[in-house]
Amino acid sequence: DTGVSQDPRHKITKRGQNVTFRCDPISEHNRLYWYRQTLGQGPEFLTYFQNEAQLEKSRLLSDRFSAERPKGSFSTLEIQRTEQGDSAMYLCASSLPGGAYEQYFGPGTRLTVT
Amino acid sequence: SQQGEEDPQALSIQEGENATMNCSYKTSINNLQWYRQNSGRGLVHLILIRSNEREKHSGRLRVTLDTSKKSSSLLITASRAADTASYFCATDTTFMNRDDKIIFGKGTRLHILP
């Protein structure tokens, strides 16, 4: 297994456009997490899935954000009508079920909204 | 608001010295994890300590947890240049209360001087 992968690694978009990011977790991991990280800050929790069920969404996740994990494997995070404030690194992580397991992080997708 | 808060925000020490970072949190937790993030790289899990554990070791790392004070410390002994990174604590409160999630602190930036 090559670990958690994310695509694309970088995305530059104009304000108002929609963007979609993909995360492929480690294959045997049931849990998948999305975080957002800005410079000098720790990762901010956005949402997580156990299999295909989205169990928790942060209040940071406005209506413009939506995440899916349709078959319990890969996940997508879509941001509609992007704003400059959405510029950040979007991190995906996966883990075995239950919170007592370490999370394995992907390299992230760096989003720049111009 | 941030659940975990690391202290100090930044730390510079000479190579070979020990480095200690602290993390304080607010609500009851299932476990607490420490992660490292090198400049331009992803987050890497270092160590996990469960709420019923008080101390844990892994190589040159020693983590303590005091649930009565809602605090944890990470000690890196005999520091090396490669330890230069940001260190984050992450608290797991999943399924414990309505605001359950995994929350990262803002991190301690550690710089090892040659």
XYZ file of C-alpha atoms in Angstrom:
228
model
C 0.000 0.000 0.000
C 1.336 3.417 -0.901
C -0.474 5.313 1.828
C -3.047 8.061 1.576
C -3.063 9.880 -1.741
C -4.691 13.159 -2.689
C -5.379 14.698 -6.040
C -4.622 17.284 -7.222
C -1.622 18.399 -5.178
C -2.120 22.018 -6.186
C -5.153 23.882 -7.465
C -5.378 27.503 -8.498
C -8.850 28.763 -9.191
C -10.651 32.037 -9.621
C -13.071 33.290 -7.040
C -16.543 31.970 -7.662
C -15.465 28.742 -9.345
C -16.181 25.276 -7.975
C -13.384 22.892 -7.102
C -13.325 19.215 -6.195
C -10.574 17.319 -4.420
C -10.136 13.592 -4.171
C -8.688 11.452 -1.395
C -7.815 7.780 -1.617
C -7.297 6.310 1.860
C -5.319 3.269 2.879
C -7.456 0.395 1.645
C -8.278 -1.293 4.948
C -9.072 1.959 6.754
C -12.746 2.522 7.483
C -12.347 6.062 8.761
C -11.562 9.014 6.546
C -11.052 12.603 7.724
C -10.819 15.980 6.023
C -8.937 18.896 7.550
C -8.001 22.385 6.475
C -4.685 23.945 7.420
C -3.572 27.533 6.977
C -0.055 28.843 7.439
C 1.134 28.721 11.020
C -1.940 26.917 12.269
C -2.773 23.350 13.119
C -5.147 21.304 10.996
C -8.776 22.282 11.507
C -11.231 19.415 11.501
C -13.849 19.606 8.730
C -15.588 16.238 8.632
C -15.108 12.508 8.906
C -16.607 9.318 7.552
C -16.864 5.819 8.874
C -17.277 3.734 5.753
C -19.768 5.717 3.631
C -21.488 7.410 6.562
C -20.582 11.015 7.308
C -20.588 11.053 11.104
C -19.574 14.576 11.968
C -19.336 17.946 10.272
C -17.589 20.937 11.733
C -19.331 24.264 11.909
C -16.435 25.439 9.741
C -17.989 23.470 6.913
C -20.340 26.021 5.385
C -23.073 25.169 2.933
C -20.590 25.727 0.120
C -18.625 22.673 1.250
C -19.754 19.121 0.667
C -17.983 15.833 1.137
C -18.907 12.380 -0.049
C -17.606 8.873 0.297
C -20.099 6.991 -1.857
C -18.686 3.476 -1.699
C -16.785 3.744 1.531
C -13.480 3.936 -0.279
C -12.302 7.205 -1.849
C -13.782 10.536 -0.837
C -14.337 13.857 -2.556
C -14.497 17.322 -1.064
C -16.232 19.966 -3.167
C -16.149 23.683 -2.569
C -18.708 25.697 -4.478
C -18.398 29.388 -5.291
C -14.872 29.579 -3.884
C -13.803 32.617 -1.897
C -10.309 33.924 -1.214
C -10.685 32.806 2.378
C -10.885 29.224 1.165
C -7.201 29.341 0.217
C -5.520 26.717 2.391
C -4.037 23.250 2.428
C -6.739 20.589 2.481
C -5.585 17.442 4.214
C -7.078 13.997 4.147
C -6.323 11.282 6.666
C -7.482 7.744 7.240
C -7.425 5.328 10.130
C -8.764 2.044 11.339
C -12.222 2.266 12.920
C -12.437 3.842 16.337
C -10.693 6.905 17.621
C -7.896 4.995 19.320
C -5.906 4.540 16.138
C -3.360 6.826 14.575
C -4.316 8.795 11.515
C -2.270 8.525 8.357
C -2.203 11.779 6.446
C -1.963 12.401 2.755
C 0.277 15.087 1.246
C -2.589 17.544 0.965
C -4.086 19.666 -1.785
C -2.992 23.282 -1.735
C -5.813 25.528 -2.930
C -5.170 29.083 -4.041
C -8.194 31.220 -4.842
C -7.342 34.337 -6.859
C -12.455 27.149 19.777
C -9.164 25.228 19.861
C -9.305 22.200 22.110
C -5.609 21.548 22.334
C -3.176 24.352 22.875
C 0.562 23.774 22.738
C 3.091 25.665 24.752
C 5.506 27.175 23.894
C 4.560 28.372 20.418
C 8.217 28.259 19.396
C 11.320 26.662 20.889
C 14.970 26.808 19.867
C 17.519 24.528 21.521
C 21.023 23.275 20.856
C 21.485 19.896 19.242
C 21.814 17.236 21.915
C 19.605 19.039 24.430
C 16.167 17.836 25.460
C 13.023 19.548 24.197
C 9.771 19.663 26.134
C 6.441 20.753 24.695
C 3.157 20.965 26.533
C -0.430 20.612 25.451
C -3.507 21.679 27.378
C -7.058 20.795 26.460
C -10.543 21.601 27.666
C -12.922 18.644 27.569
C -12.742 14.952 28.433
C -10.893 12.880 25.883
C -10.613 9.288 24.683
C -6.970 9.682 23.801
C -4.345 12.248 22.888
C -1.934 11.992 19.993
C 1.208 13.846 19.015
C 2.111 14.530 15.392
C 5.125 16.044 13.660
C 5.065 18.148 10.511
C 8.278 19.004 8.731
C 8.377 22.092 6.551
C 6.581 21.333 3.315
C 5.750 17.770 4.321
C 2.732 15.934 5.647
C 1.798 15.153 9.198
C 3.350 12.074 10.736
C 1.970 10.316 13.780
C 4.430 10.056 16.674
C 2.654 8.559 19.632
C -0.833 7.954 21.037
C -1.653 7.884 24.729
C -5.023 6.690 25.967
C -6.963 8.470 28.683
C -6.236 5.674 31.181
C -2.469 5.837 30.571
C -0.110 8.224 32.323
C 3.143 7.812 30.439
C 4.335 6.315 27.191
C 7.732 5.959 25.516
C 8.778 5.530 21.935
C 12.480 5.722 21.184
C 13.642 9.205 22.163
C 10.073 10.350 22.792
C 8.336 10.380 26.135
C 4.720 11.476 26.503
C 2.869 12.060 29.743
C -0.823 12.636 30.279
C -2.476 14.191 33.318
C -6.229 13.992 32.851
C -6.890 15.805 36.137
C -5.006 18.834 34.790
C -6.120 18.206 31.212
C -2.560 18.426 30.005
C 0.090 16.401 28.209
C 3.774 16.843 27.579
C 6.085 15.600 24.851
C 9.755 15.207 25.684
C 12.320 14.655 22.949
C 15.657 13.590 24.374
C 19.063 14.099 22.767
C 17.629 16.292 20.017
C 18.919 16.101 16.447
C 18.758 18.494 13.525
C 16.145 16.234 11.928
C 13.815 16.936 14.855
C 13.324 20.481 13.554
C 9.599 20.569 12.797
C 6.222 21.653 14.106
C 4.686 19.402 16.734
C 0.943 19.164 17.248
C -1.171 17.505 19.882
C -4.539 16.147 18.807
C -7.316 15.261 21.204
C -9.956 12.700 20.362
C -13.386 13.213 21.859
C -15.345 11.150 19.318
C -18.576 9.702 20.646
C -18.080 11.336 24.034
C -20.253 14.388 23.636
C -22.124 16.387 21.068
C -19.034 18.243 20.040
C -17.104 15.075 19.309
C -14.250 15.323 16.907
C -10.494 15.169 16.708
C -8.978 18.565 17.351
C -5.433 19.703 16.718
C -3.678 22.481 18.559
C -1.777 25.299 16.843
C 1.531 23.544 17.342
C 4.973 24.179 18.732
C 7.644 25.086 16.202
C 10.854 23.411 17.304
C 14.184 24.514 15.876
C 17.329 22.553 16.643
C 20.456 24.664 16.438
C 23.714 23.032 15.257
